[in-house]
PDB file of C-alpha atoms in Angstrom:
ATOM      1  CA  MET X1288      -5.207  26.971-102.406  1.00 42.00           C
ATOM      2  CA  LYS X1289      -3.522  29.948-100.903  1.00 43.00           C
ATOM      3  CA  ARG X1290      -6.851  31.215 -99.575  1.00 42.00           C
ATOM      4  CA  LYS X1291      -7.652  27.964 -97.797  1.00 45.00           C
ATOM      5  CA  THR X1292      -4.225  27.826 -96.143  1.00 39.00           C
ATOM      6  CA  VAL X1293      -4.679  31.263 -94.656  1.00 43.00           C
ATOM      7  CA  LEU X1294      -8.043  30.363 -93.161  1.00 42.00           C
ATOM      8  CA  LYS X1295      -6.696  27.242 -91.450  1.00 47.00           C
ATOM      9  CA  THR X1296      -3.857  29.175 -89.848  1.00 44.00           C
ATOM     10  CA  ILE X1297      -6.256  31.701 -88.321  1.00 46.00           C
ATOM     11  CA  GLY X1298      -8.403  28.904 -86.904  1.00 48.00           C
ATOM     12  CA  VAL X1299      -5.506  27.315 -85.075  1.00 47.00           C
ATOM     13  CA  ILE X1300      -4.553  30.610 -83.468  1.00 45.00           C
ATOM     14  CA  ALA X1301      -8.138  31.151 -82.267  1.00 47.00           C
ATOM     15  CA  ALA X1302      -8.276  27.713 -80.672  1.00 48.00           C
ATOM     16  CA  GLY X1303      -5.065  28.412 -78.758  1.00 49.00           C
ATOM     17  CA  ALA X1304      -6.472  31.617 -77.398  1.00 48.00           C
ATOM     18  CA  ALA X1305      -9.533  29.768 -76.138  1.00 49.00           C
ATOM     19  CA  LEU X1306      -7.394  27.312 -74.202  1.00 49.00           C
ATOM     20  CA  VAL X1307      -5.496  30.083 -72.425  1.00 52.00           C
ATOM     21  CA  GLY X1308      -8.683  31.947 -71.504  1.00 55.00           C
ATOM     22  CA  GLY X1309     -10.307  28.802 -70.038  1.00 57.00           C
ATOM     23  CA  GLY X1310      -8.030  28.762 -66.911  1.00 58.00           C
ATOM     24  CA  THR X1311      -6.892  25.183 -67.021  1.00 65.00           C
ATOM     25  CA  PHE X1312      -3.866  25.782 -64.680  1.00 68.00           C
ATOM     26  CA  ALA X1313      -4.346  25.493 -60.811  1.00 73.00           C
ATOM     27  CA  ALA X1314      -2.955  28.322 -58.535  1.00 85.00           C
ATOM     28  CA  TRP X1315      -0.695  27.434 -55.573  1.00 88.00           C
ATOM     29  CA  SER X1316      -2.217  27.488 -52.039  1.00 85.00           C
ATOM     30  CA  ASP X1317      -1.349  26.644 -48.420  1.00 84.00           C
ATOM     31  CA  PHE X1318      -3.066  26.674 -45.026  1.00 86.00           C
ATOM     32  CA  ALA X1319      -2.229  26.561 -41.308  1.00 89.00           C
ATOM     33  CA  GLU X1320      -4.242  26.041 -38.098  1.00 92.00           C
ATOM     34  CA  ILE X1321      -3.774  27.277 -34.507  1.00 89.00           C
ATOM     35  CA  ASP X1322      -5.692  26.097 -31.448  1.00 87.00           C
ATOM     36  CA  GLY X1323      -8.163  28.512 -29.834  1.00 88.00           C
ATOM     37  CA  ALA X1324      -9.776  28.421 -26.385  1.00 81.00           C
ATOM     38  CA  ALA X1325     -11.964  30.729 -24.263  1.00 76.00           C
ATOM     39  CA  GLY X1326     -13.884  30.507 -21.015  1.00 73.00           C
ATOM     40  CA  ALA X1327     -15.550  32.447 -18.227  1.00 72.00           C
ATOM     41  CA  GLY X1328     -13.592  33.614 -15.198  1.00 69.00           C
ATOM     42  CA  VAL X1329     -14.712  33.019 -11.612  1.00 73.00           C
ATOM     43  CA  LEU X1330     -15.590  35.818  -9.227  1.00 73.00           C
ATOM     44  CA  GLN X1331     -14.505  33.974  -6.094  1.00 77.00           C
ATOM     45  CA  LEU X1332     -14.239  35.170  -2.500  1.00 80.00           C
ATOM     46  CA  THR X1333     -11.940  33.557   0.050  1.00 82.00           C
ATOM     47  CA  VAL X1334     -12.183  34.207   3.801  1.00 84.00           C
ATOM     48  CA  SER X1335      -9.830  33.249   6.614  1.00 82.00           C
ATOM     49  CA  ASN X1336      -9.875  34.103  10.310  1.00 83.00           C
ATOM     50  CA  THR X1337      -6.442  35.478  11.153  1.00 78.00           C
ATOM     51  CA  SER X1338      -7.318  35.356  14.865  1.00 69.00           C
ATOM     52  CA  SER X1339      -8.039  31.612  14.981  1.00 59.00           C
ATOM     53  CA  GLY X1340      -6.802  30.330  11.627  1.00 58.00           C
ATOM     54  CA  SER X1341     -10.267  29.014  10.702  1.00 60.00           C
ATOM     55  CA  THR X1342     -13.381  30.257   8.925  1.00 59.00           C
ATOM     56  CA  SER X1343     -15.460  30.435  12.130  1.00 69.00           C
ATOM     57  CA  MET X1344     -15.546  32.932  14.985  1.00 78.00           C
ATOM     58  CA  GLY X1345     -15.965  32.225  18.661  1.00 82.00           C
ATOM     59  CA  PHE X1346     -16.021  35.219  20.985  1.00 86.00           C
ATOM     60  CA  GLY X1347     -16.698  33.128  24.081  1.00 84.00           C
ATOM     61  CA  ASN X1348     -18.176  34.437  27.333  1.00 85.00           C
ATOM     62  CA  MET X1349     -17.409  37.902  28.639  1.00 83.00           C
ATOM     63  CA  ALA X1350     -18.144  40.164  31.599  1.00 83.00           C
ATOM     64  CA  PRO X1351     -19.373  43.787  31.490  1.00 82.00           C
ATOM     65  CA  GLY X1352     -16.563  45.989  30.229  1.00 77.00           C
ATOM     66  CA  GLU X1353     -14.847  43.135  28.448  1.00 81.00           C
ATOM     67  CA  PHE X1354     -14.552  42.907  24.682  1.00 82.00           C
ATOM     68  CA  LYS X1355     -12.968  40.412  22.320  1.00 85.00           C
ATOM     69  CA  ILE X1356     -11.610  40.795  18.808  1.00 86.00           C
ATOM     70  CA  GLN X1357     -11.832  38.639  15.713  1.00 87.00           C
ATOM     71  CA  GLU X1358     -10.011  39.570  12.521  1.00 88.00           C
ATOM     72  CA  LEU X1359     -10.773  38.318   9.020  1.00 88.00           C
ATOM     73  CA  TYR X1360      -8.718  38.433   5.834  1.00 88.00           C
ATOM     74  CA  VAL X1361     -10.846  38.569   2.686  1.00 88.00           C
ATOM     75  CA  ALA X1362      -9.541  38.357  -0.890  1.00 86.00           C
ATOM     76  CA  SER X1363     -11.002  38.068  -4.382  1.00 83.00           C
ATOM     77  CA  ASN X1364      -9.862  35.605  -7.025  1.00 75.00           C
ATOM     78  CA  ASP X1365      -6.812  36.917  -8.873  1.00 70.00           C
ATOM     79  CA  ALA X1366      -7.666  35.664 -12.381  1.00 66.00           C
ATOM     80  CA  GLU X1367      -7.241  38.344 -15.029  1.00 69.00           C
ATOM     81  CA  SER X1368     -10.674  37.634 -16.429  1.00 67.00           C
ATOM     82  CA  VAL X1369     -12.409  38.425 -13.125  1.00 77.00           C
ATOM     83  CA  PRO X1370     -14.034  41.888 -12.973  1.00 82.00           C
ATOM     84  CA  ASN X1371     -13.979  44.287 -10.067  1.00 87.00           C
ATOM     85  CA  GLY X1372     -16.688  43.776  -7.458  1.00 88.00           C
ATOM     86  CA  THR X1373     -18.448  45.267  -4.448  1.00 90.00           C
ATOM     87  CA  LEU X1374     -17.806  43.670  -1.049  1.00 90.00           C
ATOM     88  CA  THR X1375     -20.618  43.753   1.519  1.00 91.00           C
ATOM     89  CA  LEU X1376     -20.955  42.357   5.027  1.00 91.00           C
ATOM     90  CA  ASP X1377     -24.141  41.293   6.767  1.00 92.00           C
ATOM     91  CA  VAL X1378     -24.730  40.053  10.319  1.00 92.00           C
ATOM     92  CA  LEU X1379     -27.747  37.780  10.210  1.00 91.00           C
ATOM     93  CA  ASN X1380     -29.495  34.687  11.578  1.00 93.00           C
ATOM     94  CA  LEU X1381     -29.381  35.987  15.147  1.00 92.00           C
ATOM     95  CA  LEU X1382     -30.582  33.552  17.787  1.00 91.00           C
ATOM     96  CA  ASP X1383     -30.734  34.605  21.440  1.00 89.00           C
ATOM     97  CA  THR X1384     -30.795  31.915  24.101  1.00 87.00           C
ATOM     98  CA  GLU X1385     -31.910  32.433  27.695  1.00 84.00           C
ATOM     99  CA  GLY X1386     -29.707  30.757  30.287  1.00 77.00           C
ATOM    100  CA  ASN X1387     -26.686  28.555  29.735  1.00 56.00           C
ATOM    101  CA  GLY X1388     -27.563  26.803  26.512  1.00 52.00           C
ATOM    102  CA  LEU X1389     -30.831  25.400  25.272  1.00 49.00           C
ATOM    103  CA  THR X1390     -31.712  23.704  28.570  1.00 52.00           C
ATOM    104  CA  ALA X1391     -33.276  25.691  31.412  1.00 50.00           C
ATOM    105  CA  THR X1392     -30.814  26.059  34.277  1.00 52.00           C
ATOM    106  CA  GLY X1393     -30.611  27.943  37.554  1.00 49.00           C
ATOM    107  CA  VAL X1394     -33.468  29.480  39.472  1.00 51.00           C
ATOM    108  CA  GLY X1395     -36.683  30.858  38.008  1.00 53.00           C
ATOM    109  CA  ASN X1396     -36.954  28.750  34.890  1.00 62.00           C
ATOM    110  CA  ASN X1397     -34.092  29.882  32.632  1.00 73.00           C
ATOM    111  CA  CYS X1398     -32.514  32.483  34.907  1.00 81.00           C
ATOM    112  CA  THR X1399     -28.971  31.660  35.999  1.00 81.00           C
ATOM    113  CA  THR X1400     -28.806  33.909  39.086  1.00 83.00           C
ATOM    114  CA  ASN X1401     -31.151  35.500  41.602  1.00 86.00           C
ATOM    115  CA  SER X1402     -30.098  38.959  40.378  1.00 88.00           C
ATOM    116  CA  GLU X1403     -31.103  38.057  36.825  1.00 87.00           C
ATOM    117  CA  LEU X1404     -34.436  36.777  38.089  1.00 85.00           C
ATOM    118  CA  ALA X1405     -35.004  40.021  40.014  1.00 87.00           C
ATOM    119  CA  GLU X1406     -34.038  42.133  36.981  1.00 86.00           C
ATOM    120  CA  GLU X1407     -36.621  40.381  34.841  1.00 84.00           C
ATOM    121  CA  GLY X1408     -39.463  40.763  37.291  1.00 82.00           C
ATOM    122  CA  GLY X1409     -38.951  37.893  39.716  1.00 78.00           C
ATOM    123  CA  VAL X1410     -41.389  35.579  37.962  1.00 76.00           C
ATOM    124  CA  GLY X1411     -39.289  33.850  35.321  1.00 77.00           C
ATOM    125  CA  CYS X1412     -36.933  34.632  32.506  1.00 80.00           C
ATOM    126  CA  GLY X1413     -38.890  33.227  29.612  1.00 78.00           C
ATOM    127  CA  SER X1414     -37.228  31.706  26.599  1.00 79.00           C
ATOM    128  CA  VAL X1415     -35.456  34.573  24.805  1.00 82.00           C
ATOM    129  CA  GLY X1416     -32.085  35.921  25.937  1.00 85.00           C
ATOM    130  CA  GLU X1417     -31.165  39.593  26.166  1.00 88.00           C
ATOM    131  CA  PHE X1418     -27.492  39.220  25.292  1.00 89.00           C
ATOM    132  CA  SER X1419     -27.850  40.739  21.808  1.00 90.00           C
ATOM    133  CA  GLU X1420     -29.508  43.835  23.287  1.00 89.00           C
ATOM    134  CA  ASP X1421     -26.737  44.344  25.852  1.00 87.00           C
ATOM    135  CA  ALA X1422     -23.756  43.363  23.689  1.00 88.00           C
ATOM    136  CA  PHE X1423     -22.148  45.924  21.402  1.00 86.00           C
ATOM    137  CA  ILE X1424     -20.428  45.088  18.146  1.00 88.00           C
ATOM    138  CA  GLN X1425     -18.059  47.210  16.130  1.00 87.00           C
ATOM    139  CA  ILE X1426     -17.001  46.481  12.546  1.00 89.00           C
ATOM    140  CA  ALA X1427     -14.045  48.166  10.860  1.00 88.00           C
ATOM    141  CA  HIS X1428     -11.978  47.401   7.794  1.00 90.00           C
ATOM    142  CA  LYS X1429      -8.878  48.398   5.817  1.00 89.00           C
ATOM    143  CA  ALA X1430      -6.873  47.335   2.779  1.00 88.00           C
ATOM    144  CA  ALA X1431      -4.451  44.477   3.351  1.00 87.00           C
ATOM    145  CA  VAL X1432      -0.782  45.183   2.669  1.00 83.00           C
ATOM    146  CA  GLY X1433       0.986  42.267   1.047  1.00 79.00           C
ATOM    147  CA  GLY X1434      -1.740  39.920   2.259  1.00 76.00           C
ATOM    148  CA  VAL X1435      -1.112  40.931   5.887  1.00 80.00           C
ATOM    149  CA  CYS X1436      -3.570  42.519   8.327  1.00 83.00           C
ATOM    150  CA  SER X1437      -1.185  43.516  11.121  1.00 74.00           C
ATOM    151  CA  GLY X1438      -0.946  47.074  12.381  1.00 72.00           C
ATOM    152  CA  GLY X1439      -3.501  49.851  12.676  1.00 75.00           C
ATOM    153  CA  GLY X1440      -5.244  51.945  10.066  1.00 81.00           C
ATOM    154  CA  TYR X1441      -8.735  50.512  10.443  1.00 84.00           C
ATOM    155  CA  GLY X1442     -11.582  52.782   9.389  1.00 79.00           C
ATOM    156  CA  GLY X1443     -15.197  52.730   8.277  1.00 71.00           C
ATOM    157  CA  HIS X1444     -16.511  51.957  11.733  1.00 72.00           C
ATOM    158  CA  LEU X1445     -19.989  50.574  12.219  1.00 75.00           C
ATOM    159  CA  GLN X1446     -21.089  50.217  15.797  1.00 78.00           C
ATOM    160  CA  GLY X1447     -24.208  49.456  17.764  1.00 85.00           C
ATOM    161  CA  THR X1448     -25.826  46.725  19.757  1.00 87.00           C
ATOM    162  CA  LEU X1449     -25.626  43.289  18.200  1.00 91.00           C
ATOM    163  CA  ALA X1450     -29.409  43.323  17.767  1.00 92.00           C
ATOM    164  CA  SER X1451     -29.396  46.716  15.999  1.00 91.00           C
ATOM    165  CA  VAL X1452     -26.576  45.776  13.627  1.00 92.00           C
ATOM    166  CA  VAL X1453     -28.438  42.621  12.631  1.00 93.00           C
ATOM    167  CA  ALA X1454     -31.572  44.679  11.999  1.00 93.00           C
ATOM    168  CA  ALA X1455     -29.654  47.258   9.922  1.00 91.00           C
ATOM    169  CA  GLY X1456     -28.868  44.824   7.116  1.00 92.00           C
ATOM    170  CA  PRO X1457     -25.824  44.641   4.811  1.00 92.00           C
ATOM    171  CA  ILE X1458     -23.117  47.307   4.803  1.00 90.00           C
ATOM    172  CA  THR X1459     -20.687  48.053   1.971  1.00 91.00           C
ATOM    173  CA  LEU X1460     -17.033  47.568   2.904  1.00 89.00           C
ATOM    174  CA  ASP X1461     -15.465  48.234  -0.498  1.00 89.00           C
ATOM    175  CA  ALA X1462     -17.263  49.319  -3.659  1.00 90.00           C
ATOM    176  CA  ASP X1463     -14.373  48.481  -5.997  1.00 89.00           C
ATOM    177  CA  VAL X1464     -12.488  45.323  -5.055  1.00 87.00           C
ATOM    178  CA  ALA X1465      -9.938  44.536  -7.751  1.00 86.00           C
ATOM    179  CA  PRO X1466      -8.926  40.981  -8.736  1.00 86.00           C
ATOM    180  CA  GLY X1467      -6.490  39.668  -6.151  1.00 83.00           C
ATOM    181  CA  GLU X1468      -7.109  42.560  -3.742  1.00 86.00           C
ATOM    182  CA  GLY X1469      -7.292  41.701  -0.060  1.00 87.00           C
ATOM    183  CA  ARG X1470      -9.119  43.457   2.758  1.00 88.00           C
ATOM    184  CA  CYS X1471      -8.956  43.079   6.507  1.00 90.00           C
ATOM    185  CA  ILE X1472     -12.103  43.123   8.626  1.00 89.00           C
ATOM    186  CA  ARG X1473     -11.979  43.617  12.377  1.00 88.00           C
ATOM    187  CA  LEU X1474     -14.924  42.766  14.614  1.00 88.00           C
ATOM    188  CA  GLU X1475     -15.044  43.754  18.276  1.00 87.00           C
ATOM    189  CA  LEU X1476     -17.793  42.332  20.446  1.00 88.00           C
ATOM    190  CA  GLY X1477     -18.247  43.133  24.089  1.00 86.00           C
ATOM    191  CA  LEU X1478     -20.594  44.044  26.911  1.00 84.00           C
ATOM    192  CA  ALA X1479     -21.113  47.683  27.787  1.00 75.00           C
ATOM    193  CA  ASP X1480     -19.730  48.812  31.108  1.00 72.00           C
ATOM    194  CA  GLY X1481     -21.154  52.288  31.693  1.00 59.00           C
ATOM    195  CA  PRO X1482     -19.816  55.805  31.071  1.00 52.00           C
ATOM    196  CA  ASN X1483     -16.464  55.220  32.796  1.00 45.00           C
ATOM    197  CA  GLY X1484     -15.556  52.105  30.865  1.00 44.00           C
ATOM    198  CA  SER X1485     -12.452  51.766  28.749  1.00 47.00           C
ATOM    199  CA  GLY X1486     -14.394  50.940  25.577  1.00 49.00           C
ATOM    200  CA  GLY X1487     -12.936  49.117  22.590  1.00 51.00           C
ATOM    201  CA  THR X1488      -9.602  49.683  20.915  1.00 55.00           C
ATOM    202  CA  LEU X1489     -11.069  51.584  17.970  1.00 50.00           C
ATOM    203  CA  VAL X1490     -13.690  53.922  19.414  1.00 51.00           C
ATOM    204  CA  ASP X1491     -15.824  54.092  22.553  1.00 57.00           C
ATOM    205  CA  TRP X1492     -18.270  51.527  21.211  1.00 54.00           C
ATOM    206  CA  ASP X1493     -20.411  51.190  24.340  1.00 55.00           C
ATOM    207  CA  GLY X1494     -21.607  54.811  24.114  1.00 60.00           C
ATOM    208  CA  GLY X1495     -21.980  55.083  27.886  1.00 64.00           C
ATOM    209  CA  ALA X1496     -24.478  52.229  28.007  1.00 69.00           C
ATOM    210  CA  GLN X1497     -24.669  49.892  30.962  1.00 73.00           C
ATOM    211  CA  SER X1498     -25.170  46.144  30.848  1.00 74.00           C
ATOM    212  CA  THR X1499     -27.798  44.806  33.217  1.00 80.00           C
ATOM    213  CA  ASN X1500     -28.218  41.618  35.162  1.00 86.00           C
ATOM    214  CA  ARG X1501     -30.858  40.456  32.699  1.00 85.00           C
ATOM    215  CA  SER X1502     -28.195  39.176  30.267  1.00 87.00           C
ATOM    216  CA  GLN X1503     -26.338  37.009  32.807  1.00 87.00           C
ATOM    217  CA  GLY X1504     -25.845  33.514  31.438  1.00 85.00           C
ATOM    218  CA  ASP X1505     -27.563  34.397  28.159  1.00 88.00           C
ATOM    219  CA  SER X1506     -25.920  33.818  24.800  1.00 87.00           C
ATOM    220  CA  ALA X1507     -26.424  34.435  21.109  1.00 90.00           C
ATOM    221  CA  THR X1508     -25.389  32.890  17.824  1.00 90.00           C
ATOM    222  CA  PHE X1509     -25.211  34.725  14.514  1.00 92.00           C
ATOM    223  CA  ASP X1510     -23.658  34.499  11.080  1.00 91.00           C
ATOM    224  CA  ILE X1511     -21.276  36.859   9.315  1.00 90.00           C
ATOM    225  CA  ARG X1512     -22.000  36.850   5.585  1.00 90.00           C
ATOM    226  CA  LEU X1513     -19.648  38.372   3.031  1.00 90.00           C
ATOM    227  CA  ASP X1514     -20.793  38.968  -0.542  1.00 90.00           C
ATOM    228  CA  LEU X1515     -18.681  39.932  -3.542  1.00 88.00           C
ATOM    229  CA  THR X1516     -20.828  41.139  -6.448  1.00 89.00           C
ATOM    230  CA  GLN X1517     -19.563  42.008  -9.915  1.00 87.00           C
ATOM    231  CA  ASN X1518     -19.623  45.705 -10.745  1.00 87.00           C
ATOM    232  CA  ILE X1519     -21.564  46.575 -13.886  1.00 80.00           C
TER     233      ILE X1519
END
């Protein structure tokens, strides 16, 4: 009897050990969630004409020795996610027009004066104007201060005839435009007036050239394109 009692007691203890080892109790836990969001920034370029308050430029008509100025303020988007970029300028889509507009006027087909007719051979002036070959353009730029373009300090001059600048292709104005950075661009366009002319306000952009009667009444249209490209 004593032997059987001892065996039963050991069996009960073994069963209790098995229950503990089986992990029948659940551990405490908790969780929390927080909203997440991500997106792509925008490399955006804004342009305003500080001379006219618009996004277009009109230089109007001018006489030899006269030049006119248009000033642009250019800025990149100021979002923190926007990378630095390279700002380029291109003068393109040049269209010369002979005479006053698209309709032939004056004497000798599209000539507007007898002196223009004589300059072009006295037979007729054809259909293509010479304004872009006589007009000089100068492009300069500087960093804006507090979003303002007033004052001097323009540099990086590019100058030449309107036709040659169009043919030259894009030029780099700033190779490292930071988000929110503004730049000022100044364009001077005028007709050369010979070696004794006053020239433009930045440099002597006419280079001693002389406008001729062939460009009287002629005109030209062109586009100014600004590109901001992400730096890699």
